[in-house]
Structures are given as structure tokens and as C-alpha cells.
Coordinates of C-alpha atoms in Angstrom, one line a residue:
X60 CA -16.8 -21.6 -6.9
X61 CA -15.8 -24.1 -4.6
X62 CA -15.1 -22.4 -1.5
X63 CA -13.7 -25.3 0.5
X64 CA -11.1 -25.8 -1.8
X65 CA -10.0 -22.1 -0.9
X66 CA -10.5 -22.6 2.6
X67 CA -8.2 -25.8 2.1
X68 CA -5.2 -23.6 0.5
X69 CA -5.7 -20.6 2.2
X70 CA -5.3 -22.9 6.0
X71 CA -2.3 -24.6 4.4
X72 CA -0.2 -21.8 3.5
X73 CA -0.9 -19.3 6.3
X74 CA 0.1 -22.6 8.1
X75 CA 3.4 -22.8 5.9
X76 CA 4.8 -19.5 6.2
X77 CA 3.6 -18.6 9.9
X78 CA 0.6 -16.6 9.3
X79 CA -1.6 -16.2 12.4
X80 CA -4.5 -15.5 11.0
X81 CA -6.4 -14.8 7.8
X82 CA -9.7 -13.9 6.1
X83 CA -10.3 -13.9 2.4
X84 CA -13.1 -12.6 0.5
X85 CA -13.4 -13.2 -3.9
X86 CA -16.1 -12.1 -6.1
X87 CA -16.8 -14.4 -9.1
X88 CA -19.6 -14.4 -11.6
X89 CA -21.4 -11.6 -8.6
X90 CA -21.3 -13.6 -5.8
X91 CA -18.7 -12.8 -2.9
X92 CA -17.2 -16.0 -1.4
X93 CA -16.0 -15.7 2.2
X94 CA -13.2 -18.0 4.2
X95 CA -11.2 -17.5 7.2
X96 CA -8.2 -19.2 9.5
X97 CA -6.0 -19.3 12.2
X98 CA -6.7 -16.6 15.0
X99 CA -6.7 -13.2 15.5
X100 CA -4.2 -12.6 18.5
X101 CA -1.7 -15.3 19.4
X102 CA -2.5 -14.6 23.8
X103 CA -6.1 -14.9 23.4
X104 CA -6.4 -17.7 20.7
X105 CA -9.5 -16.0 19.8
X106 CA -10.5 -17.6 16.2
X107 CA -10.4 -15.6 13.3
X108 CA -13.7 -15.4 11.1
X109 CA -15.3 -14.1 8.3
X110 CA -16.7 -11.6 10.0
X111 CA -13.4 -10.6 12.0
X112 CA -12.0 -7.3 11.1
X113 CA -8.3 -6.6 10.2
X114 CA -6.2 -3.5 9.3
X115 CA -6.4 -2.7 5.6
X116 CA -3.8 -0.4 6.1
X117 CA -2.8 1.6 2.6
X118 CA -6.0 0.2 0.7
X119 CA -7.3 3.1 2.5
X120 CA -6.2 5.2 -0.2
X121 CA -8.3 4.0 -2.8
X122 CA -11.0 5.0 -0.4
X123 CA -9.5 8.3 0.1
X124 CA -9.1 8.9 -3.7
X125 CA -12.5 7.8 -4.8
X126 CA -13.6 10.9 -2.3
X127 CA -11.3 13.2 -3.9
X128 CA -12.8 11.8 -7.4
X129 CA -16.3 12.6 -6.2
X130 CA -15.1 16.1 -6.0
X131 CA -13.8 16.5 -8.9
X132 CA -17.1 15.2 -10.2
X133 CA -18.8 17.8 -8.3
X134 CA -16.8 20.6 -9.6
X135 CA -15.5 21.5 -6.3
X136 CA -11.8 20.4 -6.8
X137 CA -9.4 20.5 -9.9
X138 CA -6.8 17.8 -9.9
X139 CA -4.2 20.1 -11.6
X140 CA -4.5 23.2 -9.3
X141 CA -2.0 23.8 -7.0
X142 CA -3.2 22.1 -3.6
X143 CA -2.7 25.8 -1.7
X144 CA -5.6 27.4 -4.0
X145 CA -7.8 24.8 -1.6
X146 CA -5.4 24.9 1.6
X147 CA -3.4 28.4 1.5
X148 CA -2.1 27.2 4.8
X149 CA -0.4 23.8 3.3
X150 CA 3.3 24.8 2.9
X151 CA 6.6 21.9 2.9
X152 CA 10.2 22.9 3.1
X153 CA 10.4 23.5 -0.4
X154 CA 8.7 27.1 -1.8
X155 CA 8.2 25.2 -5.6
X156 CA 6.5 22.1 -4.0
X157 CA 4.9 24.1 -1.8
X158 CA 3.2 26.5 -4.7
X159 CA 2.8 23.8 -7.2
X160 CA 2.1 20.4 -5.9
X161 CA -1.5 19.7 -7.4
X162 CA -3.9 16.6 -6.0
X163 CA -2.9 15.0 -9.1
X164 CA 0.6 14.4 -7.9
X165 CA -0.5 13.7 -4.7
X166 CA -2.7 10.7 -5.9
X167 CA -0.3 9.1 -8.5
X168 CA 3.0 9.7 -5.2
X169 CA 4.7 11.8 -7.8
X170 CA 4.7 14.9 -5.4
X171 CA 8.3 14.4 -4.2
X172 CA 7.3 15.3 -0.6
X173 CA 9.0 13.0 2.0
X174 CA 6.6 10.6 2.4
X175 CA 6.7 8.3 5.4
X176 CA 6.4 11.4 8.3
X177 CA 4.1 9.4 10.9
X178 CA 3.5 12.2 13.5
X179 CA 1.2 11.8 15.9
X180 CA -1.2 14.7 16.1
X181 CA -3.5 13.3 18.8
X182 CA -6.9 11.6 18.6
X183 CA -8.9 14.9 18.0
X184 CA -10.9 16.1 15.1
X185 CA -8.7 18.7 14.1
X186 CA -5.5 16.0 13.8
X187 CA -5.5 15.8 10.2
X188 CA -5.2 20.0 10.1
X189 CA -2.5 19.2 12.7
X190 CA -0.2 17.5 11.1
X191 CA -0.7 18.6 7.6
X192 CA 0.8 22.1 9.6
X193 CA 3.2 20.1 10.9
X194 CA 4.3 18.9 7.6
X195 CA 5.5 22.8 6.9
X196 CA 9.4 21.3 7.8
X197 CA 9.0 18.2 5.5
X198 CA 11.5 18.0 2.6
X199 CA 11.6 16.7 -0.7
X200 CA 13.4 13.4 -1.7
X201 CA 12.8 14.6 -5.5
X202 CA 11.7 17.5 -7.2
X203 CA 7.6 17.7 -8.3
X204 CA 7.0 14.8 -11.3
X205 CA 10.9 14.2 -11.6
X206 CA 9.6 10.2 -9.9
X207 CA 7.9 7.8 -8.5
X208 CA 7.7 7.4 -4.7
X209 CA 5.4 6.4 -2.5
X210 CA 3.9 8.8 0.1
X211 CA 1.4 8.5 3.1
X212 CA 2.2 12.2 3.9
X213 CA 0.4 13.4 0.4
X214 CA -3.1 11.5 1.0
X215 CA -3.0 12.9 4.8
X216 CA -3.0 16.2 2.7
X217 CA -5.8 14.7 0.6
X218 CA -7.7 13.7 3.5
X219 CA -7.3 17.9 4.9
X220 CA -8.7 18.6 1.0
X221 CA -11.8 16.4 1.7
X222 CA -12.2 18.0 5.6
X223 CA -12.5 21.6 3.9
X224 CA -14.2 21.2 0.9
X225 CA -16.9 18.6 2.6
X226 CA -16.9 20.6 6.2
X227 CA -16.8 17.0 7.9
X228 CA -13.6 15.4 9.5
X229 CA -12.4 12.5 7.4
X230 CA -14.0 9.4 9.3
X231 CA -17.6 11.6 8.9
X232 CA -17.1 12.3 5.1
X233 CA -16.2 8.4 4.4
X234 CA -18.7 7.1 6.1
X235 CA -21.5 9.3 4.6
X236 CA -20.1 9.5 1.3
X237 CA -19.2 6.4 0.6
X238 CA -19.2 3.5 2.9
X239 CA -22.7 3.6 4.1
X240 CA -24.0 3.9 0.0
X241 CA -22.5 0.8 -0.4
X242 CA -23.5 -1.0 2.6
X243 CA -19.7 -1.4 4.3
X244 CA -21.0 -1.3 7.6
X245 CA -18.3 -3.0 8.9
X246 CA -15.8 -0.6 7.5
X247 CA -14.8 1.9 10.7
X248 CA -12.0 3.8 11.3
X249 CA -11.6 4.8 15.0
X250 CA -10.6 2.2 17.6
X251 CA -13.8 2.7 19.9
X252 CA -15.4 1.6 17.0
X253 CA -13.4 -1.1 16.4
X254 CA -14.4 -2.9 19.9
X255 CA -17.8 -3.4 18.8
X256 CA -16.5 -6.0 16.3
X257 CA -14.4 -9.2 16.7
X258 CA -10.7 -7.8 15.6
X259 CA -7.3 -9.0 14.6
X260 CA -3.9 -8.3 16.7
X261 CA -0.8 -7.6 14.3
X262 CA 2.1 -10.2 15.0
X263 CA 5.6 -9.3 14.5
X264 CA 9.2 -11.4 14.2
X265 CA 11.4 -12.5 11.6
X266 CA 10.3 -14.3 8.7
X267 CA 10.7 -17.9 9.8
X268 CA 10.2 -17.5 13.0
X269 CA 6.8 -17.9 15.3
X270 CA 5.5 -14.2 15.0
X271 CA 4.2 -12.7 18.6
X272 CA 1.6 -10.2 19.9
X273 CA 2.9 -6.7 18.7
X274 CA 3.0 -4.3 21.3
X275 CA 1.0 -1.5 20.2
X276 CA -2.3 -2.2 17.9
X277 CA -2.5 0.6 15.1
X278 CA -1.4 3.6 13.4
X279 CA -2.2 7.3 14.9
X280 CA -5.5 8.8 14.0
X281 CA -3.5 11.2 11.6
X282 CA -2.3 8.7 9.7
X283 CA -6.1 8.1 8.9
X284 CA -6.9 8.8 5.2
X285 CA -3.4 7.2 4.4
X286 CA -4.2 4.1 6.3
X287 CA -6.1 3.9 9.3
X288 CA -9.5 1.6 8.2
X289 CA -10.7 -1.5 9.3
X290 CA -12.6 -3.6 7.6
X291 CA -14.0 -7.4 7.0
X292 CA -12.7 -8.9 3.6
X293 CA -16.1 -9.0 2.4
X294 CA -16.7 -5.1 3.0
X295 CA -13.4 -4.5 0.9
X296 CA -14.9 -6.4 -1.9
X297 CA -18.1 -4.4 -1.8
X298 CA -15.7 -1.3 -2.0
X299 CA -14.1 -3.2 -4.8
X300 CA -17.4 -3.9 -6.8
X301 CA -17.9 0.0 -6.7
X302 CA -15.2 0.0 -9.2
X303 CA -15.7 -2.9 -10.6
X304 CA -19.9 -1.8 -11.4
X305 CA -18.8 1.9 -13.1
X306 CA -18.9 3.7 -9.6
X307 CA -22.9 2.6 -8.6
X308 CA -23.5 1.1 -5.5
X309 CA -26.1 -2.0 -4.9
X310 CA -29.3 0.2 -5.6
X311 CA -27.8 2.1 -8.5
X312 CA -26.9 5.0 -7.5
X313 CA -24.0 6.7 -8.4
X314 CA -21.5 7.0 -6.3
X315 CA -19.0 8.3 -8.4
X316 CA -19.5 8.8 -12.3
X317 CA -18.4 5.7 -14.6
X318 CA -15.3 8.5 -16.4
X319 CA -14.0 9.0 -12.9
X320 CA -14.2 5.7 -12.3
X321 CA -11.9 5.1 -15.6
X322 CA -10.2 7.8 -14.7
X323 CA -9.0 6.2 -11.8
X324 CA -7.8 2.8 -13.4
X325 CA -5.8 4.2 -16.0
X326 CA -2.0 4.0 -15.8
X327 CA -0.3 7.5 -14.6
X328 CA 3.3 7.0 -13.8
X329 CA 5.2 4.3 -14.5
X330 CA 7.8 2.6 -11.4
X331 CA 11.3 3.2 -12.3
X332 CA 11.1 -0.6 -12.3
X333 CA 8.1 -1.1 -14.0
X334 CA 9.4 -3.2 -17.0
X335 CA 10.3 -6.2 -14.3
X336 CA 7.8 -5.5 -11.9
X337 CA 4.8 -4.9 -14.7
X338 CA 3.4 -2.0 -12.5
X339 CA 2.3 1.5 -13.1
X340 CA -0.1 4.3 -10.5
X341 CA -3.2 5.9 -11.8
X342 CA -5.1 7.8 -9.5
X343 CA -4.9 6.1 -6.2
X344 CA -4.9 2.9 -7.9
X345 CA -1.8 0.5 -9.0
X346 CA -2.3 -1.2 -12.2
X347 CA -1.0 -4.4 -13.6
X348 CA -0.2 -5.2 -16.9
X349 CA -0.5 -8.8 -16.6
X350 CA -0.6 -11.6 -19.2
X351 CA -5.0 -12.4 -19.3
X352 CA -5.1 -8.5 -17.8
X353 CA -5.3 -5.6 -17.0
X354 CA -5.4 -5.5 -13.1
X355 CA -5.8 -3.1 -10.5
X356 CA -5.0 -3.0 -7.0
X357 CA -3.3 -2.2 -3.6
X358 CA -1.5 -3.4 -1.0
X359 CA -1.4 -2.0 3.1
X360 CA 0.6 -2.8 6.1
X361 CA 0.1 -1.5 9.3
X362 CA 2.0 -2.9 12.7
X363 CA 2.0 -6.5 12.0
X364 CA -0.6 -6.6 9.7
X365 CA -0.9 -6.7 5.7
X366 CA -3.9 -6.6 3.5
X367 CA -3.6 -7.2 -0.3
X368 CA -6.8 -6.6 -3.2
X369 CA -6.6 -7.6 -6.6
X370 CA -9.6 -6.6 -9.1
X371 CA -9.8 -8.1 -12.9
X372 CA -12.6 -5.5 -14.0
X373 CA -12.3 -7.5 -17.2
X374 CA -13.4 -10.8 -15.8
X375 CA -15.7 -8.8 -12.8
X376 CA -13.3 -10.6 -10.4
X377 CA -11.4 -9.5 -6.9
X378 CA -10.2 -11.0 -4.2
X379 CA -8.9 -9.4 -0.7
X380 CA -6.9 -11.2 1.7
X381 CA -6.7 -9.5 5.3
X382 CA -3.7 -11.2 7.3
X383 CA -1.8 -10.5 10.7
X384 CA 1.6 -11.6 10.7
X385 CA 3.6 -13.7 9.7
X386 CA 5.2 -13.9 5.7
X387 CA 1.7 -13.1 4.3
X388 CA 3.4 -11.9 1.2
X389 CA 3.9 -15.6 0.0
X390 CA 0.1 -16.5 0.7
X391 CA -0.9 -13.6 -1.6
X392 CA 1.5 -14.4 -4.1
X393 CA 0.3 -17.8 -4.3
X394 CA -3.2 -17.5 -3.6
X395 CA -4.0 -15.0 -5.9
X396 CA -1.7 -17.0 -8.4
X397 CA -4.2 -19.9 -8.3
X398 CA -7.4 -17.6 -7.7
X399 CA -7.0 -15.7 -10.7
X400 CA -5.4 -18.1 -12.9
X401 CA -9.1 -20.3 -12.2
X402 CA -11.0 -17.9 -12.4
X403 CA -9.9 -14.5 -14.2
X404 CA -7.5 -16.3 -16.8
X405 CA -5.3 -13.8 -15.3
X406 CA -0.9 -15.1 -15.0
X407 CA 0.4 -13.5 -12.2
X408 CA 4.2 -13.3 -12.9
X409 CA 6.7 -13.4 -10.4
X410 CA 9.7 -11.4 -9.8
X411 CA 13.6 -13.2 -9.5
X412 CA 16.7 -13.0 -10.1
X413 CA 18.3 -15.1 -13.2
X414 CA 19.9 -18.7 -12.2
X415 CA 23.2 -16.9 -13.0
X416 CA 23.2 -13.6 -12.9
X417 CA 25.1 -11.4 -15.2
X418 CA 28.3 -9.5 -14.1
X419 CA 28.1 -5.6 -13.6
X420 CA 29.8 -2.8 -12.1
X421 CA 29.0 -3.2 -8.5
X422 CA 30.9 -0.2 -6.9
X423 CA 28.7 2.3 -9.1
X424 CA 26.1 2.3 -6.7
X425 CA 27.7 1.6 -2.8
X426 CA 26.9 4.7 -0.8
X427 CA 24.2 6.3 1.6
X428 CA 20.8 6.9 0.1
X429 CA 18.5 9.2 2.6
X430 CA 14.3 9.9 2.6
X431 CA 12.4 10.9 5.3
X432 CA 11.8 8.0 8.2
X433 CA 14.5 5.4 6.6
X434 CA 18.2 5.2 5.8
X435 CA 19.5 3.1 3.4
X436 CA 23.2 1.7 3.3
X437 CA 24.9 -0.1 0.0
X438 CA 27.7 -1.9 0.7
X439 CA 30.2 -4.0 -1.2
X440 CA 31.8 -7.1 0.3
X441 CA 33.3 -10.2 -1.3
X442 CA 32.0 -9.5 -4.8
X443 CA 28.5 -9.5 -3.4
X444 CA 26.1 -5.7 -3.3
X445 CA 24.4 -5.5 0.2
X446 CA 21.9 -3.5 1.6
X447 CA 21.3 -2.3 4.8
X448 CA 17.7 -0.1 5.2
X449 CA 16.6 1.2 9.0
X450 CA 13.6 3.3 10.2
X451 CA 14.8 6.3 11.4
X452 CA 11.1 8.1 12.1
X453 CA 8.3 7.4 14.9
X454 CA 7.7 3.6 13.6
X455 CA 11.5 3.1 14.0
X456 CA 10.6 1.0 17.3
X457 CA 8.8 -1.3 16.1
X458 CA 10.6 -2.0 12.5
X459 CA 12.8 -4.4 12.6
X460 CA 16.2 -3.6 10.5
X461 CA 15.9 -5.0 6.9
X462 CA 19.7 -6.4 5.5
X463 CA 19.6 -8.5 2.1
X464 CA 21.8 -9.5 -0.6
X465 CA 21.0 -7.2 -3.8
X466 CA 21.0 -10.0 -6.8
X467 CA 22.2 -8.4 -10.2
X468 CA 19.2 -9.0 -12.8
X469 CA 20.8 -6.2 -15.6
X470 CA 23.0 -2.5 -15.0
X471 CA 20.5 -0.5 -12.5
X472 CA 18.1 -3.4 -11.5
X473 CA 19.0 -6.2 -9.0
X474 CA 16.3 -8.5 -6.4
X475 CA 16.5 -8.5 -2.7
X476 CA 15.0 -10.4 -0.1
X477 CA 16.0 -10.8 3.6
X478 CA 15.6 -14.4 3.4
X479 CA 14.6 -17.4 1.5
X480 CA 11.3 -17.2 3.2
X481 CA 10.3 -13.9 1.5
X482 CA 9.4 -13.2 -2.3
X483 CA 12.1 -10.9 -4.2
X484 CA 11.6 -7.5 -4.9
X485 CA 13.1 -5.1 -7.1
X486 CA 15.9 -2.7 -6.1
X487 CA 16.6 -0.3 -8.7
X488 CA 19.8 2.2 -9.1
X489 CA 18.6 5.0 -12.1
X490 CA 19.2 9.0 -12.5
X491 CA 16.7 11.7 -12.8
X492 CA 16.8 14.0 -15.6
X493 CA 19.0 15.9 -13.9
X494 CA 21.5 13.5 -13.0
X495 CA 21.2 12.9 -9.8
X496 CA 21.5 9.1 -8.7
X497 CA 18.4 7.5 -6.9
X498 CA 17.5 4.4 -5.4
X499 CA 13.8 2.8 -5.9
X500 CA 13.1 0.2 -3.4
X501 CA 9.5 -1.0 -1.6
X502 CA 8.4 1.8 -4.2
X503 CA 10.1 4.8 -2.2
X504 CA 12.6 7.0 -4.3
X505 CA 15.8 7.8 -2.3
X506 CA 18.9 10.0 -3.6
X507 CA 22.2 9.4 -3.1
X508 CA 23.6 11.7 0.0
X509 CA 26.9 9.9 -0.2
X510 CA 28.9 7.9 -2.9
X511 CA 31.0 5.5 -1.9
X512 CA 34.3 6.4 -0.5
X513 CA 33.4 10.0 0.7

């Protein structure tokens, strides 16, 4: 692998779409091939290097999972037990979620809790028990397995499942369990532990414009085993090649058994727009089905940072790219484009809107669509569907407001983007079984609370 070619690319398009710094890390034919550019905070021009660490935000809950899997290898947890036979003090708004939301659900985000509660419990060892009893007045934006959506609040719950059935606080039971058998030593997850490391800033700003400092530096310490780690590139990778080597670390052993492992990669639930975005969930993991595939991986964003891993266990291929500002979602797309297309045979499709884009019943979907921590508003105006989505929990400070033009691809599925500087993503209208309309956008399931006109 010629690594200066990838130091080439990766330089040019953090440089093209405003990315402050970067650090990738690929694994091809064993070997792990390390690059970095830019800087790590814009005040201090402090360089960033292949050592640096960065915020891997959400990737943390494929390390999360693969603890919960070792449990379930060890007989101490069943995956389709209700959660409360392990935490009789776990209890949502809902009595049925509350009785019968299994770890299962909670690993694949089909639990229908409100997912995006970021309370801050404090920095004490007790704050994941904290604010899973805080979570006692959380709602549901769909019934149990009805959907699809994404939620941090369910691996938090996880993370409370690990602390009781390990009797170690989360940050303990990762590091003994699994980071130090693999050798991630520069995998932490507290900031005190951070400053013993050369670290990346997050930068915020619209896409297109010069990104800046952002004003606080992480997540709260509950937020932990939904996505507090940080990590170099090359430590992700040696997570990675866990997976990748049937769940046994460097010196053979076994971390986690190879049918857990599989267990893990296999498709669970499929996205309510999975047929244009080629995505499914397993346990913890997304799956592609890409042409040269399959593919597994995640994506995590934290404040002003975004980290994305792609693994080929086909090909015994993965790359991570750790980033801090900036429109880092048109390096990965790119990068990982040419990366795996070299090296895994892998075609990483892109998602668009049609050069003219069939006519459909706009007015069908204009109204108010609610979850926990965001409000969404469709609008129709001139002929053209917008969308209007804003923050509404403890992040809603620092998120900016996200408005874009909703692109009709078919009935139910149209692609958004805020601007021309950003990839398109999928915004799908659909009902549950029950009837009730939804919306499905940057994976989150949101009902209707108001149609238009009322």
C-alpha cells in the first residue's frame, strides 16, 4: 500500500471541504497504514498526527456491544429478556416498554425509547445509574420493534447492564475487558485521561464556511457508553481487527467467541430506507450490502467532531478516519470510495436525487413531526417540500438549525442536503403497521404530531 498516495488525498480533500484536521488509519493484507493532516485546534495550530487522539463519538457502541456480547457468551445476560429482569429499577414513560424492552432491541435501536436525552448526570461513578433513573420520564417515539431509530439513550442502558453484571463502572469494564487485551492503549474515556495525549478540538460553522474552535470539548460522562471514547485511528483499527480475526486479540485469546462475533455482523432490522441507502443494524453494528461486499460499520459525531470505520471482513480490510470539523462527510465518502475500491474491490454507491425527479403528491406529508431533543417542520412553498429540523434538548446550543430542500426520488422517499457542499441523505415519509405516519431522517424515527393545516 502506498501510503503517500493516501496522505496525498487525504491533505487535499480535508483541504477542499474545510476540514481542520484528520488522521486515518487502513488495514490491508495485516498491516495497519497510518496518515494524518491539518491541525488539531484552529487557536493553537498544534499539528495533528498519527498519534493524535480524536472523538470517536458513536463507534463507541460497537465497543459497548461487543461487552454486552461477552456476556451473553458468559451466560450472564440473555438478549431477549426484558432489560428489568437485570435492572428492576429501569422504568421509561411507557409501562409495555418499560416491562418488555430486551437488550436485543436496545442493540439493533429498535426499542422505541426517545433516543437523543443528553442529560448530564455529573462526572461521578454512579452517573450512568443516574441518568438511566432519570430516563424514568422518557417517552416513546414508536412502540417496541414497530421501527427503526436510532438511540444513545438505550446503549447508556446497556452501559448500566455491563456496570451491574461486571460490578465495575463502564470506563473500568472497557478497559479491562477489552481495550487493554487488544493493546488499545491509547483508547481512554475520561478527559483527565485525555491530557496525557496530544488531542483534537471539534470545529463548528456552516458547511462552506472556515469552521472555528467550538466552545465546549465533549459530551457528558453519561453519555459514555453511547459515545464518549477517544481514541488514535490506529487503536480503532486494532478494535476493528477484533472483528475482523473472529473475536481474538493479537496473542490469541479470545476475546469474544467467533458465533458472537457473527452474531454481531449479521443484518437485524432493516432502515425504512434501506433499499436506497443499502443499510441494515445487527447487533451494534450497521451493515452494508454493497456491490464487492458485505460491509460493516459505524459512524460518530460528537461537538464538532466525526469519526467514520468501514471493515470488509471479506477482504480483511478497514479503514477509520477521525476528523474535527469541517464537511468531513465528503472526505469519507470519497476516501473510502477510492480506499476500498483499490483495495477491497468493494463500490461504494452514493445516494441522489434523479436529474429530474418525478412528480408526487407533496401536501401528503407537510406537518410537525416530534422525538425527543429535535423538532422537525415540513413545509410546502412554491411546488418545492422543505424541511426545517432544530434541537430542542441540552445540545440545542451548540446545533446549529438544519433547513433543506427535500428532492422527490419516488412516493415516501426524497434527498436532502442543506447545501451543495454536503452529500444527500435520505428523508423518508412511511406508516407503521398501525397507521400512523412517520418520518425517517439521519436514521431517527419521528411521528407526525400535526398534519398540515391543523
Amino acid at each position: 500500500m502506498d501510503i503517500s498516495h493516501w496522505q496525498r488525498r487525504l491533505s487535499e480533500l480535508c483541504e477542499a471541504h474545510r476540514v481542520p484536521g484528520a488522521s486515518l488509519a487502513v488495514l490491508v493484507d495485516g498491516e495497519v497504514h497510518e496518515c494524518a493532516t491539518g491541525v488539531l485546534h484552529r487557536g493553537t495550530g498544534v499539528e495533528a498526527t498519527t498519534d493524535s487522539l480524536f472523538q470517536i463519538g458513536s463507534i463507541t457502541k460497537l465497543y459497548t456491544a461487543t461487552l454486552v456480547m461477552q456476556l451473553v457468551a458468559e451466560g450472564a445476560l440473555d438478549l431477549d429478556a426484558p432489560v428489568a429482569t437485570v435492572l428492576p429499577e429501569f422504568a421509561v414513560a411507557d409501562e409495555v416498554a418499560t416491562k418488555t424492552v430486551t437488550p436485543r432491541q436496545l442493540l439493533s435501536h429498535t426499542s422505541g425509547i426517545d433516543g437523543d436525552f443528553f442529560h448530564d448526570t455529573g462526572r461521578g461513578d454512579d452517573c450512568v445509574a443516574a441518568y438511566v433513573a432519570a430516563c424514568a420520564g422518557l417517552g416513546q417515539n414508536h412502540p417496541p420493534g414497530a421501527t427503526m431509530s436510532y438511540c444513545n439513550s438505550g446503549f447508556t442502558v446497556l452501559g448500566r447492564l455491563i456496570e451491574v453484571l461486571t460490578g465495575q463502572v463502564w470506563d473500568v469494564a472497557l478497559r479491562e475487558r477489552l481495550l487493554d487485551p487488544i493493546g488499545a492503549h491509547r483508547t481512554v474515556t475520561l478527559p483527565e485521561d485525555v491530557l496525557r495525549f496530544r488531542s483534537a478540538l471539534g470545529h463548528l460553522g456552516e458547511p462552506g464556511e472556515e469552521p472555528v474552535p467550538a466552545p465546549v470539548w465533549g459530551l457528558a460522562r453519561s453519555a459514555g457508553p453511547a459515545g464518549t471514547i477517544n481514541a488514535t485511528a490506529a487503536d480503532v483499527i486494532r478494535f476493528a481487527r477484533l472483528h475482523l480475526d473472529g473475536g481474538r486479540a493479537p496473542d490469541g485469546t479470545v476475546v469474544l467467541p467467533a458465533e458472537h462475533v457473527a452474531a454481531m455482523h449479521r443484518p437485524f432490522v432493516q432502515l425504512p430506507a434501506g433499499h436506497a441507502s443499502r443499510m441494515c443494524w445487527g447487533l451494534g453494528w450497521i451493515t452494508y450490502d454493497w456491490p464487492g461486499g458485505p460491509v460493516i460499520g459505524h459512524d460518530g459525531a460528537t461537538v464538532g467532531q466525526k469519526a467514520f470505520l468501514r471493515v470488509v471482513p471479506g477482504a480483511g480490510v478497514a479503514a477509520v478516519l477521525l476528523t474535527n470539523g469541517g464537511v468531513p462527510a465528503e472526505v469519507s465518502q470519497r476516501l473510502f470510495a477510492e480506499l476500498l475500491g483499490e483495495h477491497a474491490g468493494v463500490a461504494v454507491p452514493t445516494f441522489e436525487p434523479p436529474a429530474e425527479p418525478p412528480a408526487v403528491d407533496l401536501s401528503r406529508y407537510v406537518g410537525s413531526y416530534v422525538r425527543e431533543g429535535y423538532d422537525v417542520e415540513v413545509s410546502e412553498r412554491d411546488g418545492v417540500l422543505r424541511l426545517r429540523g432544530e434541537s430542542t434538548g441540552e445540545l440545542a446550543s451548540i446545533n446549529v438549525v438544519t433547513e433543506a430542500v427535500l428532492v422527490p426520488v419516488e412516493e415516501g422517499l426524497f434527498a436532502a442536503r442543506r447545501n451543495e457542499h454536503e452529500p444527500w441523505s435520505p428523508v423518508v415519509f412511511y406508516t407503521l403497521p398501525d397507521g400512523s405516519p412517520y418520518l425517517h431522517f439521519s436514521m431517527r424515527a419521528a411521528p407526525r404530531s400535526r398534519p398540515s393545516g391543523t
